[in-house]
Coordinates of C-alpha atoms in Angstrom, one line a residue:
X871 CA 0.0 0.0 0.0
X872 CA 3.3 2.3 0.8
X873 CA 4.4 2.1 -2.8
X874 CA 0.9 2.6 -4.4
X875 CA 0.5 5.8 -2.2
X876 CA 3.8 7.2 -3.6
X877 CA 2.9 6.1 -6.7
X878 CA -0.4 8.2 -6.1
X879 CA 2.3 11.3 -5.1
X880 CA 4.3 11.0 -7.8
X881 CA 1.4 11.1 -10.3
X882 CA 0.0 14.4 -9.1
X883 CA 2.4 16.6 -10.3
X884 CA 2.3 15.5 -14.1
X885 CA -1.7 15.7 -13.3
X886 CA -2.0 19.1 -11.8
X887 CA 0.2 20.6 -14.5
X888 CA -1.7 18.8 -17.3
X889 CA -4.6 20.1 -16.0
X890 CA -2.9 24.4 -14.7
X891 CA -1.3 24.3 -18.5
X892 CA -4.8 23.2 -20.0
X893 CA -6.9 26.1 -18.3
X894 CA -4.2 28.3 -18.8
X895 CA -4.8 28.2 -22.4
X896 CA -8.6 28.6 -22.5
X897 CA -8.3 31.4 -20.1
X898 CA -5.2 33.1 -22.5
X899 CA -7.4 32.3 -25.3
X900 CA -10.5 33.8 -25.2
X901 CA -11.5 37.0 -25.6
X902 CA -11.3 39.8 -22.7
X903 CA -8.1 39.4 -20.9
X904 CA -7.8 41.7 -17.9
X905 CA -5.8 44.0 -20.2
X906 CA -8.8 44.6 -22.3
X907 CA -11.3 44.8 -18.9
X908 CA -9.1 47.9 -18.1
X909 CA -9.1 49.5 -21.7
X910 CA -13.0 49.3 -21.4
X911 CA -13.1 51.4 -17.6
X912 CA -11.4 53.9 -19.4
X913 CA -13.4 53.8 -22.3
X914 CA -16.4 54.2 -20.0
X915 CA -14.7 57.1 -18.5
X916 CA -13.7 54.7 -15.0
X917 CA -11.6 57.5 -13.1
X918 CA -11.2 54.8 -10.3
X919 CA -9.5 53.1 -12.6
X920 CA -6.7 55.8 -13.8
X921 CA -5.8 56.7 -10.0
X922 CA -5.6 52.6 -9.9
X923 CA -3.2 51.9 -12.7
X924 CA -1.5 55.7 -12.8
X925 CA 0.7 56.4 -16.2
X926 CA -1.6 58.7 -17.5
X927 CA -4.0 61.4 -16.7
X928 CA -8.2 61.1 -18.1
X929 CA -6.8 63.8 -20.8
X930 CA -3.9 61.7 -21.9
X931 CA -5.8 58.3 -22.2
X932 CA -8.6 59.8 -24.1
X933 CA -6.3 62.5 -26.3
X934 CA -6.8 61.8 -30.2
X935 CA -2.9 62.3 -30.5
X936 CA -3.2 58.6 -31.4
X937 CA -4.8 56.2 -32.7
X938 CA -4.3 53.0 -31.3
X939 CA -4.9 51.2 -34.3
X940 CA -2.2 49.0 -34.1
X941 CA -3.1 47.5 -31.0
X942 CA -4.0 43.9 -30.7
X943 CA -6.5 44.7 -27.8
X944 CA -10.1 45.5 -28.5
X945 CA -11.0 49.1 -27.5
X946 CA -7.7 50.8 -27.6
X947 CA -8.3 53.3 -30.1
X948 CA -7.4 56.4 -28.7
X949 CA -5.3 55.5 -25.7
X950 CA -1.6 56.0 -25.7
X951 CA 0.4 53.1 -26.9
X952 CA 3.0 53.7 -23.9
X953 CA -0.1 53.6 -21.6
X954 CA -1.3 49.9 -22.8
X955 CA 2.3 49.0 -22.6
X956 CA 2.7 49.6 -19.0
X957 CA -0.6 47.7 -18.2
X958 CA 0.5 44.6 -20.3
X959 CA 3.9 45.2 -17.7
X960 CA 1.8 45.6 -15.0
X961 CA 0.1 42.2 -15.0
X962 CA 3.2 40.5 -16.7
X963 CA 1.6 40.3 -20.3
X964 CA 5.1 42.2 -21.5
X965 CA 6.4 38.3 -21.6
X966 CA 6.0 35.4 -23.8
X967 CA 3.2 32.9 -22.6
X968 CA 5.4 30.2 -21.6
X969 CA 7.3 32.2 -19.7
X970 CA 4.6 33.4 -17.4
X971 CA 3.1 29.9 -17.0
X972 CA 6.2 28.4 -15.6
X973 CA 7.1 31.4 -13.7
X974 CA 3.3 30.7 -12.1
X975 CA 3.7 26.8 -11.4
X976 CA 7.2 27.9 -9.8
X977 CA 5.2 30.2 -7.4
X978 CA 2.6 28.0 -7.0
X979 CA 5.2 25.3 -5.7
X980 CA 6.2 27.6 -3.2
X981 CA 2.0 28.3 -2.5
X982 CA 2.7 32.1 -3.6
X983 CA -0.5 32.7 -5.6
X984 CA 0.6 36.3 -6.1
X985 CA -2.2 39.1 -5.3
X986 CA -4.9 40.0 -7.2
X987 CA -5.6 42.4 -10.5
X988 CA -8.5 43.8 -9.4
X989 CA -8.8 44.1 -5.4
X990 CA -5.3 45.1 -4.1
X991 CA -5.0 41.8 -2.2
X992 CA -2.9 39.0 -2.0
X993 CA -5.1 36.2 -3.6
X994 CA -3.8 33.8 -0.5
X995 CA -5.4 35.9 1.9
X996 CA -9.2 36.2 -0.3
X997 CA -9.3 32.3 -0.2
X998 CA -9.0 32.6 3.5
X999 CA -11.2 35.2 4.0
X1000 CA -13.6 33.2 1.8
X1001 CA -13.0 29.9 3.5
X1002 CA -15.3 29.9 6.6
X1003 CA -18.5 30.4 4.2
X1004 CA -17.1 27.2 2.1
X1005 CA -16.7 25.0 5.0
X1006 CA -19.6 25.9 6.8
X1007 CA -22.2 24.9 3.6
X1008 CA -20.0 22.1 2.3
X1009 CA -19.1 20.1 6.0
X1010 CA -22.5 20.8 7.4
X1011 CA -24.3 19.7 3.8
X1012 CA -22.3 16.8 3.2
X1013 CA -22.8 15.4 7.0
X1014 CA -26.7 15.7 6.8
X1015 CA -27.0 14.0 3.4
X1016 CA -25.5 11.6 4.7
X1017 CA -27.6 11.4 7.6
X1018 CA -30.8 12.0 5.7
X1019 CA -29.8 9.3 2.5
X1020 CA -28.3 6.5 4.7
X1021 CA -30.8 5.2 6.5
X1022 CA -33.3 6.3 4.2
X1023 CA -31.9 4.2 1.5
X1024 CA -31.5 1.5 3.8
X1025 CA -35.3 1.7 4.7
X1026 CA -36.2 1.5 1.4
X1027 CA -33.9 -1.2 0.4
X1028 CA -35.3 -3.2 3.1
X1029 CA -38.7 -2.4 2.4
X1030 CA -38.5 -2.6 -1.9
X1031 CA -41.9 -2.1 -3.0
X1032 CA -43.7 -1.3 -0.3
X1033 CA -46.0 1.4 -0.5
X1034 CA -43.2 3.1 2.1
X1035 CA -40.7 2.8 -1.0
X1036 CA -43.0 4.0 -3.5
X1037 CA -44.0 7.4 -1.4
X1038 CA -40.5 7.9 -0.5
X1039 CA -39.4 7.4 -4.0
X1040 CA -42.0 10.6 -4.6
X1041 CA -40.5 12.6 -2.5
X1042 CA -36.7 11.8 -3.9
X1043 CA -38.2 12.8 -7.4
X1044 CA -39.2 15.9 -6.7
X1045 CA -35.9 16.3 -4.8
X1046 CA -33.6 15.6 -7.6
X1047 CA -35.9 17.4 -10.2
X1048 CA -36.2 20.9 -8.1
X1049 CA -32.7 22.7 -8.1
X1050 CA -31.0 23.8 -4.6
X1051 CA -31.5 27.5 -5.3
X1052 CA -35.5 27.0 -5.8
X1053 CA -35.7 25.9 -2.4
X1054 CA -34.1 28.5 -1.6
X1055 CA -36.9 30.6 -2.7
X1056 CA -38.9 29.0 -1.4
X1057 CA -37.3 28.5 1.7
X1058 CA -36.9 32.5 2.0
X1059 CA -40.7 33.0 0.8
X1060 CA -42.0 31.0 4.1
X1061 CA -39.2 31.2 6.8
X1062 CA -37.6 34.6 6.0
X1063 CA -39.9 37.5 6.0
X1064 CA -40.7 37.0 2.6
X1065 CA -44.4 36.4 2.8
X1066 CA -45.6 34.5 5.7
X1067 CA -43.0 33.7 9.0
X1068 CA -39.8 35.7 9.7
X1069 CA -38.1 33.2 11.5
X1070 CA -34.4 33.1 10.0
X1071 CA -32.4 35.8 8.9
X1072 CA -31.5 36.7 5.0
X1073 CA -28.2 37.1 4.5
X1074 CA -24.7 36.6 6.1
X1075 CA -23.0 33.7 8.2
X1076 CA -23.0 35.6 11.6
X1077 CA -24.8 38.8 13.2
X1078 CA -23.2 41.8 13.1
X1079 CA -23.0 41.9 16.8
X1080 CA -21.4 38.4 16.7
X1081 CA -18.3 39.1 18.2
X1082 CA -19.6 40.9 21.3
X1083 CA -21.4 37.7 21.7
X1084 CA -20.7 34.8 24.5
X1085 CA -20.2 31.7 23.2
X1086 CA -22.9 29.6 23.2
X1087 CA -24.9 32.4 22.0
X1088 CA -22.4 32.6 19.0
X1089 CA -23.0 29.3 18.1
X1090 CA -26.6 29.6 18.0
X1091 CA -26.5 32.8 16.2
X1092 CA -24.5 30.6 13.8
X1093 CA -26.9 27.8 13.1
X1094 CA -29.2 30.1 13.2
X1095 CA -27.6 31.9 10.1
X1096 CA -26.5 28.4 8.4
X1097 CA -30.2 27.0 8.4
X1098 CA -31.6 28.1 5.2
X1099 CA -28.7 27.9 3.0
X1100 CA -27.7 24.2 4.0
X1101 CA -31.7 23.2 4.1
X1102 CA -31.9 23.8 0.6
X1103 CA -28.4 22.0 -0.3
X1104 CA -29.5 18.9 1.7
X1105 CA -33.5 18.8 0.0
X1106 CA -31.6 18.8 -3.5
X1107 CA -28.5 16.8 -2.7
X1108 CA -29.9 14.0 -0.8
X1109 CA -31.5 12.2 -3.3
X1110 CA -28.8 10.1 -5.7
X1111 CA -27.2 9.3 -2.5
X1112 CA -30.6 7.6 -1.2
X1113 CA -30.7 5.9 -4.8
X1114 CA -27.4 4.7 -5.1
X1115 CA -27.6 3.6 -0.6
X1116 CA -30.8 1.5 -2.1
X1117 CA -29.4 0.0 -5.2
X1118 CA -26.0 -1.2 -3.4
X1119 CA -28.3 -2.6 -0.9
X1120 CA -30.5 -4.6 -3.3
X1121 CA -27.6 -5.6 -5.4
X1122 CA -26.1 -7.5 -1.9
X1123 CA -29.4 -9.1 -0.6
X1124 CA -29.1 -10.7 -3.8
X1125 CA -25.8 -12.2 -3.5
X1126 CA -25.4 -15.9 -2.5
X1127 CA -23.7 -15.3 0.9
X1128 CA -26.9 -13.9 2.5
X1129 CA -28.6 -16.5 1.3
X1130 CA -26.5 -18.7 3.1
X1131 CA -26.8 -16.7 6.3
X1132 CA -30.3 -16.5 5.9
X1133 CA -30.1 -20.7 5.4
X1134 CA -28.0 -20.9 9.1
X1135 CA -30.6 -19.0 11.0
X1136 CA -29.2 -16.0 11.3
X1137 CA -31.7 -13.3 12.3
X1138 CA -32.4 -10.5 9.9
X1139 CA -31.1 -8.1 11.7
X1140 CA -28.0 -9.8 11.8
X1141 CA -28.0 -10.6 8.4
X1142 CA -28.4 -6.8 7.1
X1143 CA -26.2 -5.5 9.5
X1144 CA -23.6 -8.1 10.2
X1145 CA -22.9 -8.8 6.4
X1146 CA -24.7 -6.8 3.8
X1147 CA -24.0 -3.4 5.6
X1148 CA -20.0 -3.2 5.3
X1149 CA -20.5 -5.0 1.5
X1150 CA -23.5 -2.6 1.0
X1151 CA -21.6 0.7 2.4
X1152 CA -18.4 0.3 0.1
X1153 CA -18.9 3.0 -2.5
X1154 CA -21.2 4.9 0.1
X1155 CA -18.4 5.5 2.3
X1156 CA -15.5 5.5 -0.3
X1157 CA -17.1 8.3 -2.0
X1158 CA -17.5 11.1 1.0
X1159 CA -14.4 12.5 0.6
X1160 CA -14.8 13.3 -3.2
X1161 CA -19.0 13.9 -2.3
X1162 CA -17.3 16.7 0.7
X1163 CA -15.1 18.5 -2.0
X1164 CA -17.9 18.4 -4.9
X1165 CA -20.0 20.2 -1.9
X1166 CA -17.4 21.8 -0.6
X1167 CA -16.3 24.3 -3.5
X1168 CA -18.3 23.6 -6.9
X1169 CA -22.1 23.2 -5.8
X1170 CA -23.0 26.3 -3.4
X1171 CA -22.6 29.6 -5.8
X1172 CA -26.3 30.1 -6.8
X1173 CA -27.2 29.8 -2.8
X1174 CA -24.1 32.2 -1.5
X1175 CA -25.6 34.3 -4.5
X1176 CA -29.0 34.4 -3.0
X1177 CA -28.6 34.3 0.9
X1178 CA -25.3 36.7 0.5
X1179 CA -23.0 34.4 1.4
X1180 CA -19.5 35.4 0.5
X1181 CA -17.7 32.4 -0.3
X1182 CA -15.2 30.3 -2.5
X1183 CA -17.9 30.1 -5.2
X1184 CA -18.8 33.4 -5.4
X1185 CA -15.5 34.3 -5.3
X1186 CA -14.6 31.9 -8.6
X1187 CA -17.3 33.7 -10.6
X1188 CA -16.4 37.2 -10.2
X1189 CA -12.9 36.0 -11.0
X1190 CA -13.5 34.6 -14.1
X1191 CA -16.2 37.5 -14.9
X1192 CA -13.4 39.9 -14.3
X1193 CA -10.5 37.8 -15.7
X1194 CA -8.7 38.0 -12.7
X1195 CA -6.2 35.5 -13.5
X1196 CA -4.5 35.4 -9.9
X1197 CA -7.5 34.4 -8.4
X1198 CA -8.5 32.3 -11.2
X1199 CA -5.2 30.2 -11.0
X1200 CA -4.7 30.6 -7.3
X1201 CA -8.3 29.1 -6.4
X1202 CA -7.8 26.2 -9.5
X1203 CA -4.1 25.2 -8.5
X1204 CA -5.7 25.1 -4.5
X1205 CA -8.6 23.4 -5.2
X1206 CA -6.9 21.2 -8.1
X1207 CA -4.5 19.7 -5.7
X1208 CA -7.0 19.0 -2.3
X1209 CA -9.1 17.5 -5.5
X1210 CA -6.2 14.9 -6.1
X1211 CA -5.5 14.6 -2.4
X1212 CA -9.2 13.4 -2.0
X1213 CA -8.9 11.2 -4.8
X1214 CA -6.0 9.3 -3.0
X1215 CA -8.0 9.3 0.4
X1216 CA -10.9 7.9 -1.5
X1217 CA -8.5 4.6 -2.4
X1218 CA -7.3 4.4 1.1
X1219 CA -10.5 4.6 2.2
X1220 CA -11.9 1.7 0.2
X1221 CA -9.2 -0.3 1.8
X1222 CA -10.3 0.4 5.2
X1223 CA -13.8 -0.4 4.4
X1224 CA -12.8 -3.7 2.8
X1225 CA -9.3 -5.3 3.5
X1226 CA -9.9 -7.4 0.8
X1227 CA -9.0 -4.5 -1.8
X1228 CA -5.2 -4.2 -2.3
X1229 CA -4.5 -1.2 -4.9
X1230 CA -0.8 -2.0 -4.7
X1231 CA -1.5 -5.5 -6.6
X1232 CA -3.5 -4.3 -8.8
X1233 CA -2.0 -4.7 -12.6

């Protein structure tokens, strides 16, 4: 198992880069880099902007002394050529493409993810700052689903075609078919002051009176806070985990070993839970850590969106939407590489499950 885990290490690094070089591209590629996203704030007259970036007063960048016209940026007729030169200098575009992605990876080894175009901070610091928001709706989610889909899938399994299964089966239906943020709506319409009870508060993690707070009334104000927002990531996650719990479970009541347990006398309770459960549970339990990350930084931007939330996700999107490539990079090369790490927790956590899986001999 020692050798297939530094086999596992060893493979991450050709991984990762495949996968920094790959978006690297893309982002390089398309159309409006974070040269062009400050041509256009001066363009709309962005005086912010100028006093940000300096070089050149609103009467120099929009003096006609020039044309611009050989520029290869989109929007950079009339502004000084010198001025555009000092921005592509500014964020590093005054050097050849390979140079500035291996200059990156080198920083990234040394987790120095620079700081960021667009908010005058360093990008380690914003994914910090973001962090709490992340953890709180992907832990806290991916601990009730599992709660909730467990024993629910277990029930059903148990009770296959029951009229129990067939209601329940309703219910996780309409649970996969209504998206998270819906019920968040919703959830805001009923408990939030939007029409009928004003139970839970709208936005935020904490109050803004938090930290004059004891403690056990901080960590009610928190749950308080986190209800809504992980209520409606549960109600729409919670259902292909239920699914899949019942399926595995069915596919192992099948097998010929419970039969045989069955045949000795065994009681049904021992049967379910002294041999069908760990067989059953294998890819349940094997799959958390990649089901925490999933939850964890790709599935919550539409609720931080709605309940104001200011997270990891949110963070991503107005990255992208801004071409801040700092955070872009910073956030994929982080979340890239605990991605990876999961991956290799998932494998080790199959073999805990069941001994009987060796990864190392596998051809």
């Amino acid at each position: 198992m020692a050798a297939y885990i530094i086999r596992r290490l060893l493979l991450l690094i050709p991984t990762l880069l495949g996968i920094m070089l790959l978006n690297f591209v893309i982002a390089h590629a398309a159309p409006g880099g974070p040269v062009e996203q400050v041509l256009a704030r001066f363009r709309n007259n962005d005086i912010s902007a100028t006093a940000r970036f300096g070089g050149s007063d609103q009467g120099d960048v929009r003096s006609g002394s020039t044309s611009g016209g050989d520029s290869a940026y989109r929007g950079a007729q009339g502004l000084d050529p010198e001025f555009i030169a000092e921005l592509e200098r500014q964020f590093g575009f005054d050097k050849p493409a390979h140079e500035r992605f291996f200059k990156m990876m080198g920083n990234y080894l040394r987790f120095d993810f620079g700081d960021s175009f667009f908010r005058d901070e360093k990008v380690w610091d914003l994914v910090l700052e973001k962090m709490p928001v992340s953890i709180s709706l992907g832990l806290w989610t991916t601990i009730l689903v599992y709660l909730v889909s467990i024993p629910l899938g277990i029930a059903k399994a148990v009770r296959d075609g029951s009229r129990f299964d067939v209601w329940t089966s309703a219910v996780v239906v309409i649970g996969n078919a209504i998206p998270s943020f819906l019920f968040a709506i919703l959830l805001i319409v009923v408990f939030a002051g939007g029409r009928y009870l004003d139970w839970f508060p709208l936005r935020g993690l904490v109050s803004d009176n938090w930290a004059e707070l004891g403690t056990w009334d901080k960590v009610v104000d928190y749950l308080w806070h986190i209800t809504l927002p992980v209520t409606s990531m549960v109600i729409g996650g919670f259902a292909s985990l239920t699914m899949l719990t019942k399926n595995s479970f069915l596919d192992q009541i099948n097998q010929q070993y419970v039969l045989t347990a069955r045949a000795k006398g065994l009681s049904e309770r021992r049967v379910m839970y002294g041999h069908v459960f760990r067989n059953a549970m294998l890819i349940v339990i094997a799959g958390f850590p990649a089901a925490l990350l999933s939850i964890l930084f790709a599935g919550s931007l539409l609720i931080e969106v709605i309940f104001s939330l200011d997270g990891l996700g949110l963070l991503g999107f107005q990255a992208a939407i801004n071409r801040d490539f700092p955070v872009m990079f910073g956030t994929l090369y982080f979340l890239t590489l605990i991605g990876l790490l999961m991956k290799l927790v998932e494998d080790i956590t199959y073999v805990l499950v069941d001994p009987r899986i060796d990864f190392a001999r596998r051809d």
